[in-house]
């Protein structure tokens, strides 16, 4: 898809923070040879026959400053591996990764450690807290690694602990906390060094639905405050829809489509993406803005609908008039387009697959 | 699997099934045995040319190492370092040691040249505080009372000699084991080199370690410590590898993402997360060290083991029992303390908790220590109780044992003679009868049946070593003793284990009443003996009048019985049995020779009986574990199919538990091998006897070869048992 990528208004990915090109990660006895033998792009069959697993297959992605990219896909589709390549927790087999203009794969160990100490933070599915350290010590751990002084460390750690709402628990040990609280510690730890880039690998999957919802709200709040570049892995489409600027859908190691939620649902790039999103009720995903047509001198009256409202949330308004077109307003309240009411209603009453 | 079925379908005579080869080999073995009178000598016994001069070779090699390579400089340096550590430890611990091994300047200026061993009261207090802090006041009491016992019963000096050796050996073993384990975890090839060495090290009997150590390091406590370190390191290595490997990758990744360097990841993330496993390793090291330090008395290490050996050799049972109790108390204390340490989870203090609350135990400890120090000023007994002032119950035990023996010795002698003449001697002859090639063929048959050509070759090579080493006959005697002991251990352990893991009889049923009756009887006997001992102790301190004595006895009896009854009320049979196994295993193995020697005197019956006591433990333990591991749903399914109790047992529980039981059998064989060797010191005629002789001659090569013979037998059994169990487990999908 070469279409211009639409992120939240204004933030286009002209100046990507992370850029990866033709990234490959192959597990197996002789990955490099395999790539070389097939001119750098073996077919899935060739990979399988030679006894290798292509966990990441020819992935090229750009992630803009302040953007939240959600990576989705079935279990084993290579989401974790992709993110671990981007943080260089695993060494990619081939391809380029640039982080803020620096060639990540060319960094030596020192350079990598510096990069992690200054720019990257990561949250893990199973929390991965150090069991012998208190909450405070866990959160202060990256600062300690950086060699910061005891008092500074403590003050900064307390700040983030407050930020994630764990004040008063700082002397507890991980096993004395609930799952949700433990993940808050994980989040606080990853935020302690004020990273620019934030990786989250299924951070809420191990939590029950109620806590998960609560943690998502918390996450959105933090995101508003912190404005970081985020790569977020999840299995859960609802979660993706709540959070994402763009969604990347992975299948068998390859990224099938990277796009805004609206377009993923409205215009699936491949058959697989179509099947993947089939179950979703489209009206809940698609925003008025995505359906909007240019004004073209049309004069419409009636109350303007906000461009960032989903069609589902506009149901009452759509049924309540008989106008052919409804005006759409941007975030400043200026009308900049119209939506065709019948098209919107079709979407709203489209066969609900569930 | 597919191969076997394919072969079965092929026209007969074209291909063998593995079973056919095994049967053929077995038939060959039987044939050779039957034909023995007609066979040439070279098949019956290993011919001269087959026997390699391995021990001479080894001796020459060690000579060369010592003298030509100059290895002795290294060993002497090492021995000196260990010796210095030991001097330091015993200066702190052992009352009669005078002075610290410090340079004269320091010594004269600070005045540490005269004896300043730590008073026993401080040990008792520290034991109490540490136990309480680590787990509970009960553990604290156990630790405190252990030290009180050691002091009051005049065991202090010996116990402290033993403990100072343990105190030196444990840190060395832990450090060495950790470093080796970490290396093996890091480098695959190193692990591949290390694993077979560890297997070998753990199947060579304790005694075999001693002689090479004596050759390189001489006799005395430093040699004992070095042998102990060599012996106790393998479990630490294993647990370190296991622990480091078990750390979840996410924890490591989280450390890396925090910008930790490799070293920081290791130090702050990997090792602390593997803490529990590593501490279990430490626990095993402590237990192994204690066992080995006791046995190191054979090479002149002073301490409890040395005294026990003396008393045993002169059959002074009362004193032996007192020392045995000391060893057991120390073992239980160290075991429980290190376990509590491994299990202790950090607990947080609320912010602003004052210092004296956080460190309450430390304050209590300091207070008590000051009090104890003041007490030492007031009276010497608070510092040290001289042995001649100590209480002893040895006369009590001696009298009791004499009594018992007077009762039992006549029937025991009858049993012994019968067993020796009618049972054991024929079996022994039977073991020595078959030609050695027949034995090899039989062994190959077993190997083939279990794991095909490869296993057959492995076991044959292992057993062939016995022939090549020149100790075939002695090895067969060891094999006979072990076989008899193992068969009996299984005959006892299996039914008892199965019985113990049957469902508990319901309250009020005949089975329940029977259990209660047995329990009450046991409690009564134990408390009667205990009460008698208490009264005896009081008698030696302040002789009371008969009336007082009588009521005292009753009071003690009631108190002890009540205590045991309360404590064991909810204990199920299997838990009780596991507890018993734990207890038996904490004793150093040669303690079991005391009662059997008393009963049967010194001969094969005694040795085998001693081996059985020790060898039954793993059989029992694994039977119970195996039966516990049977999925309840399967048993219920059988029940719903209308199976009776016996049918359930026969068709479901036993087959499913069998792989685990097999591991128990394997361990029983290992334990029995070790114990048979130790039993040598009461006079048997097997390999162990030769090891004792090699020790007397300090012939390194010979002792190593003998040790390898034992190891070869052990490893062969181990190979067969683990192969078989793995196969069964896989087939059962467990
Ligand atoms: N260390 C490894 N060695 C071999 N194969 C691996 C390794 N790690 C991952 N793989 C393979 O790579 C593929 C992608 O794994 P990955 O963990 O990235 O999937 P995922 O999308 O994160 O799945 P999940 O949703 O279950 O976390 C899988 O087929 C997996 O088996
Ligand atoms: Mg994953």
GROMACS .gro file of C-alpha atoms and ligand atoms in nm, chain A residues 25 27-28 53-56 73-82 84 90 125 201-202 233-235 250 252-253, ligand 1:
model
   59
   25UNK     CA    1   1.494  -1.317   1.126
   27UNK     CA    2   1.581  -1.953   1.313
   28UNK     CA    3   1.744  -2.278   1.225
   53UNK     CA    4   1.161  -2.096   1.069
   54UNK     CA    5   1.123  -1.746   0.933
   55UNK     CA    6   0.999  -1.563   1.240
   56UNK     CA    7   1.029  -1.226   1.064
   73UNK     CA    8  -0.130  -1.129   1.449
   74UNK     CA    9  -0.196  -1.484   1.556
   75UNK     CA   10   0.025  -1.667   1.800
   76UNK     CA   11   0.357  -1.752   1.640
   77UNK     CA   12   0.323  -1.492   1.366
   78UNK     CA   13   0.646  -1.325   1.473
   79UNK     CA   14   0.526  -1.019   1.666
   80UNK     CA   15   0.759  -1.067   1.959
   81UNK     CA   16   1.048  -1.150   1.733
   82UNK     CA   17   0.994  -0.834   1.530
   84UNK     CA   18   1.293  -0.797   1.981
   90UNK     CA   19   1.769  -1.081   1.921
  125UNK     CA   20   0.402  -0.988   2.907
  201UNK     CA   21   0.496  -0.689   2.430
  202UNK     CA   22   0.143  -0.796   2.519
  233UNK     CA   23   0.189  -0.585   2.068
  234UNK     CA   24  -0.150  -0.732   2.136
  235UNK     CA   25  -0.374  -1.021   2.047
  250UNK     CA   26   0.145  -0.991   1.074
  252UNK     CA   27   0.365  -1.601   0.922
  253UNK     CA   28   0.645  -1.352   0.980
 1089LIG     N1   29   1.462  -1.892   1.993
 1089LIG     C1   30   1.387  -1.944   1.894
 1089LIG     N2   31   1.433  -2.052   1.825
 1089LIG     C2   32   1.360  -2.106   1.725
 1089LIG     N3   33   1.242  -2.059   1.685
 1089LIG     C3   34   1.190  -1.952   1.748
 1089LIG     C4   35   1.261  -1.889   1.855
 1089LIG     N4   36   1.187  -1.786   1.900
 1089LIG     C5   37   1.075  -1.784   1.824
 1089LIG     N5   38   1.078  -1.883   1.732
 1089LIG     C6   39   0.975  -1.911   1.631
 1089LIG     O1   40   0.946  -1.793   1.564
 1089LIG     C7   41   0.809  -1.781   1.537
 1089LIG     C8   42   0.758  -1.647   1.588
 1089LIG     O2   43   0.763  -1.644   1.729
 1089LIG     P1   44   0.717  -1.518   1.813
 1089LIG     O3   45   0.747  -1.545   1.956
 1089LIG     O4   46   0.774  -1.395   1.756
 1089LIG     O5   47   0.562  -1.521   1.790
 1089LIG     P2   48   0.451  -1.423   1.852
 1089LIG     O6   49   0.378  -1.364   1.737
 1089LIG     O7   50   0.511  -1.331   1.950
 1089LIG     O8   51   0.356  -1.526   1.922
 1089LIG     P3   52   0.275  -1.509   2.061
 1089LIG     O9   53   0.153  -1.433   2.029
 1089LIG    O10   54   0.244  -1.649   2.096
 1089LIG    O11   55   0.366  -1.440   2.156
 1089LIG     C9   56   0.741  -1.899   1.603
 1089LIG    O12   57   0.711  -1.993   1.502
 1089LIG    C10   58   0.845  -1.953   1.696
 1089LIG    O13   59   0.835  -2.092   1.701
   0.00000   0.00000   0.00000
